[in-house]
PDB file of C-alpha atoms in Angstrom:
ATOM      1  CA  MET A   1      57.438 -34.869  20.127  1.00 42.00           C
ATOM      2  CA  LYS A   2      59.193 -37.992  21.244  1.00 38.00           C
ATOM      3  CA  SER A   3      57.466 -40.308  18.759  1.00 45.00           C
ATOM      4  CA  LEU A   4      59.125 -38.613  15.773  1.00 48.00           C
ATOM      5  CA  GLN A   5      62.272 -40.127  14.345  1.00 42.00           C
ATOM      6  CA  PRO A   6      64.466 -37.978  12.090  1.00 42.00           C
ATOM      7  CA  ALA A   7      66.197 -39.783   9.245  1.00 39.00           C
ATOM      8  CA  VAL A   8      69.296 -38.795   7.335  1.00 37.00           C
ATOM      9  CA  ARG A   9      69.295 -40.488   3.894  1.00 33.00           C
ATOM     10  CA  ALA A  10      67.705 -38.981   0.803  1.00 40.00           C
ATOM     11  CA  ARG A  11      64.471 -40.765  -0.203  1.00 59.00           C
ATOM     12  CA  ALA A  12      64.397 -42.234   3.288  1.00 70.00           C
ATOM     13  CA  PRO A  13      61.769 -40.628   5.481  1.00 81.00           C
ATOM     14  CA  ILE A  14      62.751 -37.243   6.857  1.00 88.00           C
ATOM     15  CA  VAL A  15      60.353 -37.885   9.715  1.00 91.00           C
ATOM     16  CA  VAL A  16      57.870 -40.620  10.602  1.00 91.00           C
ATOM     17  CA  THR A  17      54.720 -40.053  12.641  1.00 94.00           C
ATOM     18  CA  GLU A  18      52.060 -42.489  13.773  1.00 92.00           C
ATOM     19  CA  ARG A  19      50.327 -42.469  10.364  1.00 95.00           C
ATOM     20  CA  LEU A  20      52.687 -40.672   7.961  1.00 96.00           C
ATOM     21  CA  ARG A  21      56.110 -40.529   6.371  1.00 95.00           C
ATOM     22  CA  LEU A  22      57.532 -37.266   5.080  1.00 96.00           C
ATOM     23  CA  ARG A  23      60.310 -37.629   2.524  1.00 96.00           C
ATOM     24  CA  GLU A  24      62.131 -35.566  -0.057  1.00 96.00           C
ATOM     25  CA  PHE A  25      60.469 -35.154  -3.423  1.00 97.00           C
ATOM     26  CA  SER A  26      62.135 -36.655  -6.472  1.00 95.00           C
ATOM     27  CA  ARG A  27      61.560 -36.309 -10.206  1.00 96.00           C
ATOM     28  CA  ASP A  28      59.612 -39.607  -9.937  1.00 96.00           C
ATOM     29  CA  ASP A  29      56.850 -37.735  -8.082  1.00 96.00           C
ATOM     30  CA  LEU A  30      56.017 -35.489 -11.020  1.00 97.00           C
ATOM     31  CA  ASP A  31      53.028 -37.472 -12.344  1.00 97.00           C
ATOM     32  CA  GLU A  32      51.255 -37.604  -8.973  1.00 96.00           C
ATOM     33  CA  LEU A  33      52.054 -33.995  -8.060  1.00 97.00           C
ATOM     34  CA  ALA A  34      51.055 -32.675 -11.486  1.00 97.00           C
ATOM     35  CA  ALA A  35      47.711 -34.493 -11.310  1.00 96.00           C
ATOM     36  CA  MET A  36      47.061 -33.146  -7.818  1.00 96.00           C
ATOM     37  CA  VAL A  37      47.838 -29.504  -8.599  1.00 97.00           C
ATOM     38  CA  ALA A  38      46.005 -29.573 -11.950  1.00 97.00           C
ATOM     39  CA  ASP A  39      42.707 -30.351 -10.215  1.00 95.00           C
ATOM     40  CA  GLU A  40      40.429 -27.314  -9.971  1.00 95.00           C
ATOM     41  CA  GLN A  41      38.778 -28.345  -6.693  1.00 93.00           C
ATOM     42  CA  GLN A  42      42.156 -29.197  -5.183  1.00 91.00           C
ATOM     43  CA  MET A  43      43.477 -25.745  -6.078  1.00 94.00           C
ATOM     44  CA  SER A  44      40.434 -23.704  -5.034  1.00 91.00           C
ATOM     45  CA  PHE A  45      42.494 -21.428  -2.755  1.00 92.00           C
ATOM     46  CA  TYR A  46      45.113 -20.778  -5.398  1.00 90.00           C
ATOM     47  CA  GLU A  47      44.907 -18.345  -8.289  1.00 89.00           C
ATOM     48  CA  ARG A  48      44.394 -21.264 -10.678  1.00 93.00           C
ATOM     49  CA  PRO A  49      45.327 -24.918 -11.146  1.00 95.00           C
ATOM     50  CA  LYS A  50      48.957 -25.495 -12.092  1.00 97.00           C
ATOM     51  CA  THR A  51      50.398 -27.000 -15.250  1.00 97.00           C
ATOM     52  CA  ARG A  52      52.679 -30.021 -15.428  1.00 98.00           C
ATOM     53  CA  ALA A  53      55.566 -27.653 -16.239  1.00 98.00           C
ATOM     54  CA  GLU A  54      54.802 -25.594 -13.105  1.00 98.00           C
ATOM     55  CA  ALA A  55      54.713 -28.775 -11.006  1.00 98.00           C
ATOM     56  CA  SER A  56      58.084 -29.761 -12.465  1.00 98.00           C
ATOM     57  CA  THR A  57      59.552 -26.347 -11.655  1.00 98.00           C
ATOM     58  CA  TRP A  58      58.169 -26.612  -8.099  1.00 98.00           C
ATOM     59  CA  ILE A  59      59.922 -29.974  -7.609  1.00 98.00           C
ATOM     60  CA  ASP A  60      63.158 -28.486  -8.987  1.00 97.00           C
ATOM     61  CA  ARG A  61      62.891 -25.572  -6.518  1.00 97.00           C
ATOM     62  CA  ASN A  62      62.514 -27.995  -3.638  1.00 97.00           C
ATOM     63  CA  LEU A  63      65.433 -30.162  -4.789  1.00 97.00           C
ATOM     64  CA  GLU A  64      67.531 -26.994  -4.784  1.00 97.00           C
ATOM     65  CA  LEU A  65      66.244 -26.035  -1.310  1.00 97.00           C
ATOM     66  CA  TYR A  66      67.226 -29.474   0.052  1.00 97.00           C
ATOM     67  CA  GLU A  67      70.768 -28.886  -1.224  1.00 96.00           C
ATOM     68  CA  ARG A  68      71.037 -25.270  -0.093  1.00 96.00           C
ATOM     69  CA  CYS A  69      69.102 -25.296   3.206  1.00 96.00           C
ATOM     70  CA  GLY A  70      68.672 -28.948   4.150  1.00 95.00           C
ATOM     71  CA  PHE A  71      64.911 -28.516   4.047  1.00 97.00           C
ATOM     72  CA  GLY A  72      62.044 -27.609   1.739  1.00 97.00           C
ATOM     73  CA  PHE A  73      58.609 -29.067   1.135  1.00 98.00           C
ATOM     74  CA  TRP A  74      58.452 -32.825   1.614  1.00 98.00           C
ATOM     75  CA  ALA A  75      56.113 -35.424   0.148  1.00 97.00           C
ATOM     76  CA  ILE A  76      53.557 -36.837   2.594  1.00 97.00           C
ATOM     77  CA  GLU A  77      52.885 -40.562   2.296  1.00 96.00           C
ATOM     78  CA  PRO A  78      50.564 -42.654   4.461  1.00 94.00           C
ATOM     79  CA  SER A  79      52.578 -45.150   6.536  1.00 89.00           C
ATOM     80  CA  GLU A  80      50.501 -48.064   5.299  1.00 84.00           C
ATOM     81  CA  ALA A  81      50.892 -47.382   1.564  1.00 82.00           C
ATOM     82  CA  ALA A  82      52.935 -45.621  -1.069  1.00 78.00           C
ATOM     83  CA  GLY A  83      51.473 -42.681  -2.919  1.00 88.00           C
ATOM     84  CA  LEU A  84      51.353 -38.949  -2.526  1.00 95.00           C
ATOM     85  CA  ALA A  85      48.921 -37.740   0.147  1.00 96.00           C
ATOM     86  CA  GLY A  86      50.145 -34.167  -0.212  1.00 97.00           C
ATOM     87  CA  TYR A  87      53.118 -32.124   0.886  1.00 98.00           C
ATOM     88  CA  CYS A  88      54.270 -30.150   3.889  1.00 98.00           C
ATOM     89  CA  GLY A  89      57.456 -28.330   4.717  1.00 98.00           C
ATOM     90  CA  ILE A  90      59.329 -25.136   5.347  1.00 98.00           C
ATOM     91  CA  ARG A  91      61.099 -22.603   3.168  1.00 98.00           C
ATOM     92  CA  PRO A  92      62.823 -19.257   3.650  1.00 98.00           C
ATOM     93  CA  VAL A  93      60.775 -16.224   2.573  1.00 97.00           C
ATOM     94  CA  GLU A  94      61.081 -12.455   2.696  1.00 97.00           C
ATOM     95  CA  LEU A  95      57.930 -11.170   4.372  1.00 96.00           C
ATOM     96  CA  ASP A  96      57.302  -7.498   5.105  1.00 95.00           C
ATOM     97  CA  ASP A  97      61.045  -6.719   4.833  1.00 94.00           C
ATOM     98  CA  ALA A  98      62.017  -9.500   7.246  1.00 95.00           C
ATOM     99  CA  SER A  99      63.546 -12.928   6.690  1.00 96.00           C
ATOM    100  CA  GLU A 100      61.113 -15.592   7.866  1.00 97.00           C
ATOM    101  CA  THR A 101      60.649 -19.338   7.571  1.00 97.00           C
ATOM    102  CA  GLU A 102      57.294 -20.255   6.092  1.00 98.00           C
ATOM    103  CA  ILE A 103      55.558 -23.503   6.949  1.00 98.00           C
ATOM    104  CA  GLY A 104      53.006 -24.759   4.462  1.00 98.00           C
ATOM    105  CA  TRP A 105      50.869 -27.802   3.750  1.00 98.00           C
ATOM    106  CA  HIS A 106      48.665 -29.039   0.950  1.00 97.00           C
ATOM    107  CA  VAL A 107      46.823 -32.339   1.295  1.00 97.00           C
ATOM    108  CA  HIS A 108      45.306 -34.297  -1.579  1.00 96.00           C
ATOM    109  CA  LYS A 109      41.510 -33.945  -1.578  1.00 94.00           C
ATOM    110  CA  ARG A 110      41.060 -37.709  -1.146  1.00 93.00           C
ATOM    111  CA  LYS A 111      42.734 -37.232   2.274  1.00 93.00           C
ATOM    112  CA  TRP A 112      40.851 -34.115   3.402  1.00 94.00           C
ATOM    113  CA  ASN A 113      39.272 -34.119   6.885  1.00 94.00           C
ATOM    114  CA  GLN A 114      41.474 -36.942   8.167  1.00 95.00           C
ATOM    115  CA  GLY A 115      43.922 -34.879  10.247  1.00 96.00           C
ATOM    116  CA  ILE A 116      46.734 -35.422   7.723  1.00 97.00           C
ATOM    117  CA  ALA A 117      47.623 -31.727   7.424  1.00 97.00           C
ATOM    118  CA  SER A 118      47.679 -31.236  11.194  1.00 97.00           C
ATOM    119  CA  GLU A 119      49.811 -34.334  11.783  1.00 98.00           C
ATOM    120  CA  ALA A 120      52.273 -33.435   9.032  1.00 98.00           C
ATOM    121  CA  ALA A 121      52.464 -29.768  10.068  1.00 98.00           C
ATOM    122  CA  ALA A 122      53.080 -30.716  13.710  1.00 97.00           C
ATOM    123  CA  ALA A 123      55.930 -32.989  12.570  1.00 97.00           C
ATOM    124  CA  VAL A 124      57.408 -30.231  10.399  1.00 97.00           C
ATOM    125  CA  THR A 125      57.139 -27.723  13.251  1.00 96.00           C
ATOM    126  CA  TRP A 126      59.066 -30.182  15.431  1.00 95.00           C
ATOM    127  CA  LEU A 127      61.695 -30.640  12.694  1.00 96.00           C
ATOM    128  CA  ALA A 128      62.056 -26.884  12.234  1.00 96.00           C
ATOM    129  CA  SER A 129      62.878 -26.461  15.891  1.00 93.00           C
ATOM    130  CA  GLU A 130      64.703 -29.665  16.806  1.00 93.00           C
ATOM    131  CA  ARG A 131      66.614 -30.509  13.645  1.00 95.00           C
ATOM    132  CA  PHE A 132      67.103 -27.135  11.980  1.00 95.00           C
ATOM    133  CA  GLY A 133      67.196 -24.819  15.023  1.00 94.00           C
ATOM    134  CA  ILE A 134      64.576 -22.464  13.590  1.00 94.00           C
ATOM    135  CA  GLY A 135      63.084 -20.264  16.309  1.00 90.00           C
ATOM    136  CA  ARG A 136      59.987 -19.061  14.475  1.00 95.00           C
ATOM    137  CA  VAL A 137      57.772 -20.201  11.609  1.00 97.00           C
ATOM    138  CA  VAL A 138      54.976 -18.374   9.828  1.00 98.00           C
ATOM    139  CA  ALA A 139      52.035 -19.695   7.841  1.00 98.00           C
ATOM    140  CA  LEU A 140      50.571 -17.470   5.117  1.00 98.00           C
ATOM    141  CA  ILE A 141      46.890 -18.303   4.707  1.00 98.00           C
ATOM    142  CA  PRO A 142      44.060 -16.831   2.634  1.00 97.00           C
ATOM    143  CA  PRO A 143      41.544 -15.251   5.052  1.00 97.00           C
ATOM    144  CA  ASP A 144      38.679 -17.481   3.863  1.00 96.00           C
ATOM    145  CA  HIS A 145      40.651 -20.754   4.010  1.00 96.00           C
ATOM    146  CA  LEU A 146      39.144 -21.862   7.313  1.00 96.00           C
ATOM    147  CA  ALA A 147      40.530 -25.423   7.180  1.00 95.00           C
ATOM    148  CA  SER A 148      44.123 -24.154   6.920  1.00 97.00           C
ATOM    149  CA  ARG A 149      43.502 -21.615   9.635  1.00 98.00           C
ATOM    150  CA  ARG A 150      42.328 -24.463  11.909  1.00 97.00           C
ATOM    151  CA  VAL A 151      45.472 -26.458  11.095  1.00 98.00           C
ATOM    152  CA  ALA A 152      47.646 -23.457  12.011  1.00 98.00           C
ATOM    153  CA  GLU A 153      45.848 -23.095  15.337  1.00 97.00           C
ATOM    154  CA  LYS A 154      46.042 -26.851  16.070  1.00 97.00           C
ATOM    155  CA  ILE A 155      49.829 -26.777  15.736  1.00 96.00           C
ATOM    156  CA  GLY A 156      50.159 -23.761  18.029  1.00 95.00           C
ATOM    157  CA  LEU A 157      50.411 -20.880  15.569  1.00 97.00           C
ATOM    158  CA  ARG A 158      48.414 -17.768  16.344  1.00 96.00           C
ATOM    159  CA  GLU A 159      47.019 -15.102  14.063  1.00 96.00           C
ATOM    160  CA  GLU A 160      49.470 -12.230  14.025  1.00 95.00           C
ATOM    161  CA  ARG A 161      48.433  -9.817  11.258  1.00 96.00           C
ATOM    162  CA  GLY A 162      47.343  -9.411   7.679  1.00 97.00           C
ATOM    163  CA  THR A 163      49.833  -8.906   4.868  1.00 97.00           C
ATOM    164  CA  LEU A 164      50.100  -8.535   1.139  1.00 96.00           C
ATOM    165  CA  PHE A 165      52.389 -11.289  -0.172  1.00 95.00           C
ATOM    166  CA  GLU A 166      53.074 -11.819  -3.872  1.00 92.00           C
ATOM    167  CA  GLY A 167      50.000  -9.739  -4.697  1.00 92.00           C
ATOM    168  CA  GLU A 168      47.649 -11.716  -2.442  1.00 93.00           C
ATOM    169  CA  GLN A 169      46.036 -10.567   0.805  1.00 96.00           C
ATOM    170  CA  LEU A 170      46.896 -13.203   3.438  1.00 97.00           C
ATOM    171  CA  VAL A 171      46.731 -13.762   7.171  1.00 98.00           C
ATOM    172  CA  VAL A 172      50.045 -14.371   8.929  1.00 98.00           C
ATOM    173  CA  TYR A 173      49.998 -17.053  11.602  1.00 98.00           C
ATOM    174  CA  ALA A 174      53.186 -17.367  13.648  1.00 96.00           C
ATOM    175  CA  THR A 175      54.689 -18.808  16.743  1.00 86.00           C
ATOM    176  CA  PRO A 176      58.056 -18.831  18.365  1.00 67.00           C
ATOM    177  CA  LEU A 177      59.354 -22.378  18.623  1.00 56.00           C
ATOM    178  CA  VAL A 178      60.969 -23.652  21.775  1.00 52.00           C
ATOM    179  CA  PRO A 179      64.042 -25.726  20.848  1.00 47.00           C
TER     180      PRO A 179
END
């Protein structure tokens, strides 16, 4: 993707697309993230909505991933305005006794059906390959989450198999990336 521009400074965009900026999370994002993940409709494909403390722990985990791996889940912001539109990123996971890199996305419900998840996930797939040299990513998706399954297919991932991950039955979408 030639239109993507990687950045190097913290809080500066990690990548910029036509409509979005992806940047590292900071502690300043806690209010917006906590409100998003506390919403029942927003969290319909999760076991339950999350607490403010869980949102805080999630940010801390990503701050640690940035330090350790150089990547994690990044905040999505619309190019034309500040504010959290969701998050998208990659993280290392152990899946079926193999080390994998998971790609994931979660878009705020006010931004659903606008192509935000697909645009962000395509940018993150590009980053995984071009910036981090990752040869394969997997998406772990609940079988009945059709919108996320469509996003996975739009960015070139293909259904590979079912799996049990952290007690949940999921579908594994994967693709080798071409650096």
